[in-house]
Amino acid sequence: MINSKSLKKEIFAAYLESQTEISLLKKEIEILETAQDSRILTVDQLGNDFVNRCEIHGKEFNLFIQDLKIAGEFLRNKIQEVKKVELPSFIK
């Protein structure tokens, strides 16, 4: 049965729900306005950026390979030094 109390509750609940939705919409509008202010990149700019990043990663990878070669040479030298070490005569 619908009476004035239940109708007031329903109206108040609808009011609260609408206020919540209004605040969410205001936040969305704010986000969209902020996005409009930011600069949007074109496909050409994104492509150039990708090419530049690939070049940089290629250079970094080549430097990494050089570092590995240096480390490998260092380890080879140390292994040769260890092989040259002789055990004391009392251990043999």
mmCIF file of N, CA and C in Angstrom:
data_model
loop_
_atom_site.group_PDB
_atom_site.id
_atom_site.type_symbol
_atom_site.label_atom_id
_atom_site.label_comp_id
_atom_site.label_asym_id
_atom_site.label_seq_id
_atom_site.Cartn_x
_atom_site.Cartn_y
_atom_site.Cartn_z
ATOM 1 N N MET A 1 0.833 -1.173 0.000
ATOM 2 C CA MET A 1 0.000 0.000 0.000
ATOM 3 C C MET A 1 0.885 1.247 0.000
ATOM 4 N N ILE A 2 0.552 2.159 -0.848
ATOM 5 C CA ILE A 2 1.312 3.398 -0.961
ATOM 6 C C ILE A 2 0.698 4.427 -0.015
ATOM 7 N N ASN A 3 1.564 4.945 0.837
ATOM 8 C CA ASN A 3 1.115 6.032 1.705
ATOM 9 C C ASN A 3 2.133 7.165 1.595
ATOM 10 N N SER A 4 1.915 8.229 2.300
ATOM 11 C CA SER A 4 2.770 9.408 2.157
ATOM 12 C C SER A 4 4.193 9.129 2.668
ATOM 13 N N LYS A 5 4.333 8.298 3.714
ATOM 14 C CA LYS A 5 5.671 7.997 4.244
ATOM 15 C C LYS A 5 6.483 7.196 3.235
ATOM 16 N N SER A 6 5.873 6.164 2.654
ATOM 17 C CA SER A 6 6.620 5.348 1.695
ATOM 18 C C SER A 6 6.930 6.154 0.434
ATOM 19 N N LEU A 7 6.044 7.027 0.038
ATOM 20 C CA LEU A 7 6.272 7.871 -1.129
ATOM 21 C C LEU A 7 7.421 8.844 -0.863
ATOM 22 N N LYS A 8 7.473 9.403 0.346
ATOM 23 C CA LYS A 8 8.570 10.302 0.700
ATOM 24 C C LYS A 8 9.906 9.561 0.675
ATOM 25 N N LYS A 9 9.932 8.320 1.174
ATOM 26 C CA LYS A 9 11.162 7.526 1.161
ATOM 27 C C LYS A 9 11.626 7.269 -0.265
ATOM 28 N N GLU A 10 10.688 6.925 -1.141
ATOM 29 C CA GLU A 10 11.041 6.653 -2.533
ATOM 30 C C GLU A 10 11.555 7.903 -3.224
ATOM 31 N N ILE A 11 10.898 9.035 -2.951
ATOM 32 C CA ILE A 11 11.331 10.297 -3.555
ATOM 33 C C ILE A 11 12.714 10.679 -3.044
ATOM 34 N N PHE A 12 12.940 10.511 -1.751
ATOM 35 C CA PHE A 12 14.235 10.849 -1.169
ATOM 36 C C PHE A 12 15.324 9.934 -1.728
ATOM 37 N N ALA A 13 15.032 8.638 -1.864
ATOM 38 C CA ALA A 13 16.010 7.702 -2.425
ATOM 39 C C ALA A 13 16.332 8.079 -3.868
ATOM 40 N N ALA A 14 15.325 8.447 -4.646
ATOM 41 C CA ALA A 14 15.551 8.866 -6.029
ATOM 42 C C ALA A 14 16.383 10.145 -6.072
ATOM 43 N N TYR A 15 16.120 11.053 -5.137
ATOM 44 C CA TYR A 15 16.884 12.294 -5.056
ATOM 45 C C TYR A 15 18.365 12.003 -4.785
ATOM 46 N N LEU A 16 18.644 11.142 -3.805
ATOM 47 C CA LEU A 16 20.020 10.796 -3.478
ATOM 48 C C LEU A 16 20.717 10.133 -4.663
ATOM 49 N N GLU A 17 19.996 9.260 -5.335
ATOM 50 C CA GLU A 17 20.563 8.585 -6.497
ATOM 51 C C GLU A 17 20.885 9.587 -7.608
ATOM 52 N N SER A 18 19.991 10.547 -7.811
ATOM 53 C CA SER A 18 20.239 11.554 -8.857
ATOM 54 C C SER A 18 21.425 12.442 -8.477
ATOM 55 N N GLN A 19 21.587 12.762 -7.198
ATOM 56 C CA GLN A 19 22.717 13.576 -6.766
ATOM 57 C C GLN A 19 24.037 12.838 -6.993
ATOM 58 N N THR A 20 24.022 11.533 -6.710
ATOM 59 C CA THR A 20 25.214 10.725 -6.936
ATOM 60 C C THR A 20 25.560 10.695 -8.427
ATOM 61 N N GLU A 21 24.560 10.508 -9.255
ATOM 62 C CA GLU A 21 24.792 10.462 -10.698
ATOM 63 C C GLU A 21 25.265 11.815 -11.216
ATOM 64 N N ILE A 22 24.726 12.896 -10.682
ATOM 65 C CA ILE A 22 25.156 14.236 -11.090
ATOM 66 C C ILE A 22 26.628 14.450 -10.750
ATOM 67 N N SER A 23 27.040 14.029 -9.555
ATOM 68 C CA SER A 23 28.446 14.213 -9.175
ATOM 69 C C SER A 23 29.361 13.362 -10.056
ATOM 70 N N LEU A 24 28.928 12.146 -10.409
ATOM 71 C CA LEU A 24 29.731 11.309 -11.308
ATOM 72 C C LEU A 24 29.843 11.941 -12.694
ATOM 73 N N LEU A 25 28.749 12.476 -13.185
ATOM 74 C CA LEU A 25 28.771 13.133 -14.493
ATOM 75 C C LEU A 25 29.664 14.373 -14.486
ATOM 76 N N LYS A 26 29.655 15.118 -13.379
ATOM 77 C CA LYS A 26 30.531 16.284 -13.280
ATOM 78 C C LYS A 26 31.997 15.868 -13.349
ATOM 79 N N LYS A 27 32.324 14.754 -12.683
ATOM 80 C CA LYS A 27 33.700 14.252 -12.728
ATOM 81 C C LYS A 27 34.073 13.829 -14.142
ATOM 82 N N GLU A 28 33.152 13.179 -14.846
ATOM 83 C CA GLU A 28 33.421 12.766 -16.218
ATOM 84 C C GLU A 28 33.620 13.970 -17.127
ATOM 85 N N ILE A 29 32.807 15.006 -16.948
ATOM 86 C CA ILE A 29 32.950 16.234 -17.740
ATOM 87 C C ILE A 29 34.312 16.861 -17.477
ATOM 88 N N GLU A 30 34.722 16.869 -16.226
ATOM 89 C CA GLU A 30 36.020 17.426 -15.863
ATOM 90 C C GLU A 30 37.150 16.653 -16.533
ATOM 91 N N ILE A 31 37.044 15.329 -16.552
ATOM 92 C CA ILE A 31 38.061 14.495 -17.202
ATOM 93 C C ILE A 31 38.104 14.779 -18.697
ATOM 94 N N LEU A 32 36.942 14.884 -19.325
ATOM 95 C CA LEU A 32 36.895 15.164 -20.760
ATOM 96 C C LEU A 32 37.460 16.538 -21.095
ATOM 97 N N GLU A 33 37.177 17.518 -20.266
ATOM 98 C CA GLU A 33 37.720 18.854 -20.509
ATOM 99 C C GLU A 33 39.233 18.854 -20.363
ATOM 100 N N THR A 34 39.745 18.128 -19.402
ATOM 101 C CA THR A 34 41.186 18.017 -19.219
ATOM 102 C C THR A 34 41.817 17.314 -20.410
ATOM 103 N N ALA A 35 41.158 16.286 -20.924
ATOM 104 C CA ALA A 35 41.674 15.544 -22.070
ATOM 105 C C ALA A 35 41.712 16.418 -23.317
ATOM 106 N N GLN A 36 40.754 17.313 -23.466
ATOM 107 C CA GLN A 36 40.746 18.206 -24.623
ATOM 108 C C GLN A 36 41.923 19.161 -24.573
ATOM 109 N N ASP A 37 42.343 19.534 -23.381
ATOM 110 C CA ASP A 37 43.469 20.450 -23.244
ATOM 111 C C ASP A 37 44.799 19.771 -23.581
ATOM 112 N N SER A 38 44.871 18.467 -23.410
ATOM 113 C CA SER A 38 46.120 17.770 -23.677
ATOM 114 C C SER A 38 46.300 17.583 -25.176
ATOM 115 N N ARG A 39 47.559 17.424 -25.574
ATOM 116 C CA ARG A 39 47.878 17.294 -26.988
ATOM 117 C C ARG A 39 47.705 15.847 -27.426
ATOM 118 N N ILE A 40 47.021 15.637 -28.520
ATOM 119 C CA ILE A 40 46.804 14.290 -29.044
ATOM 120 C C ILE A 40 47.826 14.046 -30.147
ATOM 121 N N LEU A 41 48.510 12.898 -30.076
ATOM 122 C CA LEU A 41 49.534 12.567 -31.063
ATOM 123 C C LEU A 41 48.902 11.989 -32.320
ATOM 124 N N THR A 42 49.504 12.294 -33.443
ATOM 125 C CA THR A 42 49.022 11.732 -34.700
ATOM 126 C C THR A 42 49.664 10.364 -34.911
ATOM 127 N N VAL A 43 49.180 9.650 -35.919
ATOM 128 C CA VAL A 43 49.729 8.326 -36.225
ATOM 129 C C VAL A 43 51.179 8.459 -36.678
ATOM 130 N N ASP A 44 51.489 9.499 -37.444
ATOM 131 C CA ASP A 44 52.872 9.717 -37.887
ATOM 132 C C ASP A 44 53.804 9.961 -36.701
ATOM 133 N N GLN A 45 53.341 10.751 -35.745
ATOM 134 C CA GLN A 45 54.162 11.014 -34.556
ATOM 135 C C GLN A 45 54.389 9.734 -33.758
ATOM 136 N N LEU A 46 53.344 8.934 -33.627
ATOM 137 C CA LEU A 46 53.493 7.661 -32.908
ATOM 138 C C LEU A 46 54.460 6.736 -33.643
ATOM 139 N N GLY A 47 54.373 6.719 -34.980
ATOM 140 C CA GLY A 47 55.295 5.893 -35.771
ATOM 141 C C GLY A 47 56.733 6.342 -35.600
ATOM 142 N N ASN A 48 56.961 7.663 -35.665
ATOM 143 C CA ASN A 48 58.316 8.191 -35.464
ATOM 144 C C ASN A 48 58.837 7.855 -34.074
ATOM 145 N N ASP A 49 57.976 7.975 -33.085
ATOM 146 C CA ASP A 49 58.364 7.642 -31.718
ATOM 147 C C ASP A 49 58.762 6.176 -31.615
ATOM 148 N N PHE A 50 57.991 5.311 -32.260
ATOM 149 C CA PHE A 50 58.292 3.874 -32.221
ATOM 150 C C PHE A 50 59.646 3.591 -32.873
ATOM 151 N N VAL A 51 59.903 4.219 -34.028
ATOM 152 C CA VAL A 51 61.184 4.020 -34.722
ATOM 153 C C VAL A 51 62.335 4.507 -33.852
ATOM 154 N N ASN A 52 62.180 5.672 -33.235
ATOM 155 C CA ASN A 52 63.235 6.206 -32.366
ATOM 156 C C ASN A 52 63.500 5.274 -31.187
ATOM 157 N N ARG A 53 62.438 4.746 -30.596
ATOM 158 C CA ARG A 53 62.606 3.841 -29.462
ATOM 159 C C ARG A 53 63.311 2.551 -29.893
ATOM 160 N N CYS A 54 62.968 2.054 -31.077
ATOM 161 C CA CYS A 54 63.627 0.843 -31.579
ATOM 162 C C CYS A 54 65.120 1.086 -31.806
ATOM 163 N N GLU A 55 65.461 2.253 -32.347
ATOM 164 C CA GLU A 55 66.874 2.587 -32.541
ATOM 165 C C GLU A 55 67.612 2.638 -31.209
ATOM 166 N N ILE A 56 66.999 3.262 -30.214
ATOM 167 C CA ILE A 56 67.624 3.362 -28.892
ATOM 168 C C ILE A 56 67.798 1.977 -28.279
ATOM 169 N N HIS A 57 66.761 1.138 -28.389
ATOM 170 C CA HIS A 57 66.866 -0.212 -27.828
ATOM 171 C C HIS A 57 67.932 -1.017 -28.561
ATOM 172 N N GLY A 58 68.074 -0.804 -29.867
ATOM 173 C CA GLY A 58 69.120 -1.487 -30.628
ATOM 174 C C GLY A 58 70.497 -1.093 -30.131
ATOM 175 N N LYS A 59 70.706 0.201 -29.907
ATOM 176 C CA LYS A 59 71.995 0.677 -29.390
ATOM 177 C C LYS A 59 72.258 0.095 -28.001
ATOM 178 N N GLU A 60 71.232 0.098 -27.151
ATOM 179 C CA GLU A 60 71.402 -0.445 -25.798
ATOM 180 C C GLU A 60 71.731 -1.940 -25.848
ATOM 181 N N PHE A 61 71.094 -2.653 -26.766
ATOM 182 C CA PHE A 61 71.347 -4.096 -26.881
ATOM 183 C C PHE A 61 72.787 -4.335 -27.343
ATOM 184 N N ASN A 62 73.261 -3.536 -28.305
ATOM 185 C CA ASN A 62 74.646 -3.683 -28.769
ATOM 186 C C ASN A 62 75.634 -3.395 -27.634
ATOM 187 N N LEU A 63 75.350 -2.388 -26.823
ATOM 188 C CA LEU A 63 76.216 -2.104 -25.673
ATOM 189 C C LEU A 63 76.183 -3.252 -24.662
ATOM 190 N N PHE A 64 75.024 -3.868 -24.493
ATOM 191 C CA PHE A 64 74.896 -5.015 -23.599
ATOM 192 C C PHE A 64 75.749 -6.178 -24.105
ATOM 193 N N ILE A 65 75.725 -6.423 -25.409
ATOM 194 C CA ILE A 65 76.541 -7.496 -25.998
ATOM 195 C C ILE A 65 78.021 -7.205 -25.782
ATOM 196 N N GLN A 66 78.434 -5.932 -25.960
ATOM 197 C CA GLN A 66 79.833 -5.569 -25.709
ATOM 198 C C GLN A 66 80.205 -5.823 -24.258
ATOM 199 N N ASP A 67 79.320 -5.489 -23.335
ATOM 200 C CA ASP A 67 79.579 -5.741 -21.917
ATOM 201 C C ASP A 67 79.723 -7.235 -21.646
ATOM 202 N N LEU A 68 78.892 -8.040 -22.288
ATOM 203 C CA LEU A 68 78.996 -9.493 -22.121
ATOM 204 C C LEU A 68 80.331 -10.015 -22.645
ATOM 205 N N LYS A 69 80.792 -9.473 -23.771
ATOM 206 C CA LYS A 69 82.092 -9.895 -24.319
ATOM 207 C C LYS A 69 83.219 -9.541 -23.356
ATOM 208 N N ILE A 70 83.154 -8.349 -22.778
ATOM 209 C CA ILE A 70 84.177 -7.918 -21.813
ATOM 210 C C ILE A 70 84.146 -8.832 -20.593
ATOM 211 N N ALA A 71 82.950 -9.146 -20.101
ATOM 212 C CA ALA A 71 82.832 -10.029 -18.938
ATOM 213 C C ALA A 71 83.339 -11.423 -19.270
ATOM 214 N N GLY A 72 83.034 -11.921 -20.468
ATOM 215 C CA GLY A 72 83.509 -13.238 -20.883
ATOM 216 C C GLY A 72 85.028 -13.289 -20.960
ATOM 217 N N GLU A 73 85.633 -12.246 -21.523
ATOM 218 C CA GLU A 73 87.094 -12.184 -21.622
ATOM 219 C C GLU A 73 87.712 -12.124 -20.222
ATOM 220 N N PHE A 74 87.126 -11.351 -19.338
ATOM 221 C CA PHE A 74 87.619 -11.265 -17.966
ATOM 222 C C PHE A 74 87.573 -12.641 -17.297
ATOM 223 N N LEU A 75 86.456 -13.343 -17.452
ATOM 224 C CA LEU A 75 86.334 -14.678 -16.847
ATOM 225 C C LEU A 75 87.323 -15.661 -17.446
ATOM 226 N N ARG A 76 87.528 -15.605 -18.771
ATOM 227 C CA ARG A 76 88.518 -16.491 -19.406
ATOM 228 C C ARG A 76 89.908 -16.252 -18.820
ATOM 229 N N ASN A 77 90.275 -14.978 -18.655
ATOM 230 C CA ASN A 77 91.586 -14.648 -18.089
ATOM 231 C C ASN A 77 91.703 -15.163 -16.654
ATOM 232 N N LYS A 78 90.659 -14.984 -15.863
ATOM 233 C CA LYS A 78 90.706 -15.444 -14.474
ATOM 234 C C LYS A 78 90.797 -16.972 -14.411
ATOM 235 N N ILE A 79 90.090 -17.648 -15.295
ATOM 236 C CA ILE A 79 90.148 -19.117 -15.315
ATOM 237 C C ILE A 79 91.556 -19.570 -15.680
ATOM 238 N N GLN A 80 92.199 -18.896 -16.638
ATOM 239 C CA GLN A 80 93.573 -19.239 -17.015
ATOM 240 C C GLN A 80 94.530 -19.017 -15.834
ATOM 241 N N GLU A 81 94.298 -17.932 -15.078
ATOM 242 C CA GLU A 81 95.136 -17.670 -13.910
ATOM 243 C C GLU A 81 94.959 -18.763 -12.858
ATOM 244 N N VAL A 82 93.735 -19.199 -12.654
ATOM 245 C CA VAL A 82 93.463 -20.240 -11.670
ATOM 246 C C VAL A 82 94.109 -21.553 -12.104
ATOM 247 N N LYS A 83 94.105 -21.841 -13.393
ATOM 248 C CA LYS A 83 94.725 -23.073 -13.900
ATOM 249 C C LYS A 83 96.236 -23.066 -13.671
ATOM 250 N N LYS A 84 96.854 -21.881 -13.694
ATOM 251 C CA LYS A 84 98.306 -21.760 -13.523
ATOM 252 C C LYS A 84 98.731 -21.972 -12.068
ATOM 253 N N VAL A 85 97.826 -21.812 -11.147
ATOM 254 C CA VAL A 85 98.166 -21.956 -9.733
ATOM 255 C C VAL A 85 98.433 -23.430 -9.443
ATOM 256 N N GLU A 86 99.550 -23.690 -8.805
ATOM 257 C CA GLU A 86 99.912 -25.070 -8.467
ATOM 258 C C GLU A 86 99.604 -25.329 -6.992
ATOM 259 N N LEU A 87 99.213 -26.565 -6.714
ATOM 260 C CA LEU A 87 98.943 -26.947 -5.353
ATOM 261 C C LEU A 87 100.278 -27.123 -4.617
ATOM 262 N N PRO A 88 100.308 -26.845 -3.361
ATOM 263 C CA PRO A 88 101.540 -27.073 -2.592
ATOM 264 C C PRO A 88 101.935 -28.554 -2.642
ATOM 265 N N SER A 89 103.206 -28.813 -2.495
ATOM 266 C CA SER A 89 103.710 -30.185 -2.654
ATOM 267 C C SER A 89 103.158 -31.152 -1.614
ATOM 268 N N PHE A 90 102.855 -30.684 -0.413
ATOM 269 C CA PHE A 90 102.336 -31.603 0.611
ATOM 270 C C PHE A 90 100.896 -32.051 0.331
ATOM 271 N N ILE A 91 100.168 -31.348 -0.558
ATOM 272 C CA ILE A 91 98.800 -31.757 -0.899
ATOM 273 C C ILE A 91 98.821 -32.772 -2.036
ATOM 274 N N LYS A 92 99.818 -32.747 -2.879
ATOM 275 C CA LYS A 92 99.862 -33.639 -4.044
ATOM 276 C C LYS A 92 100.025 -35.064 -3.645
#
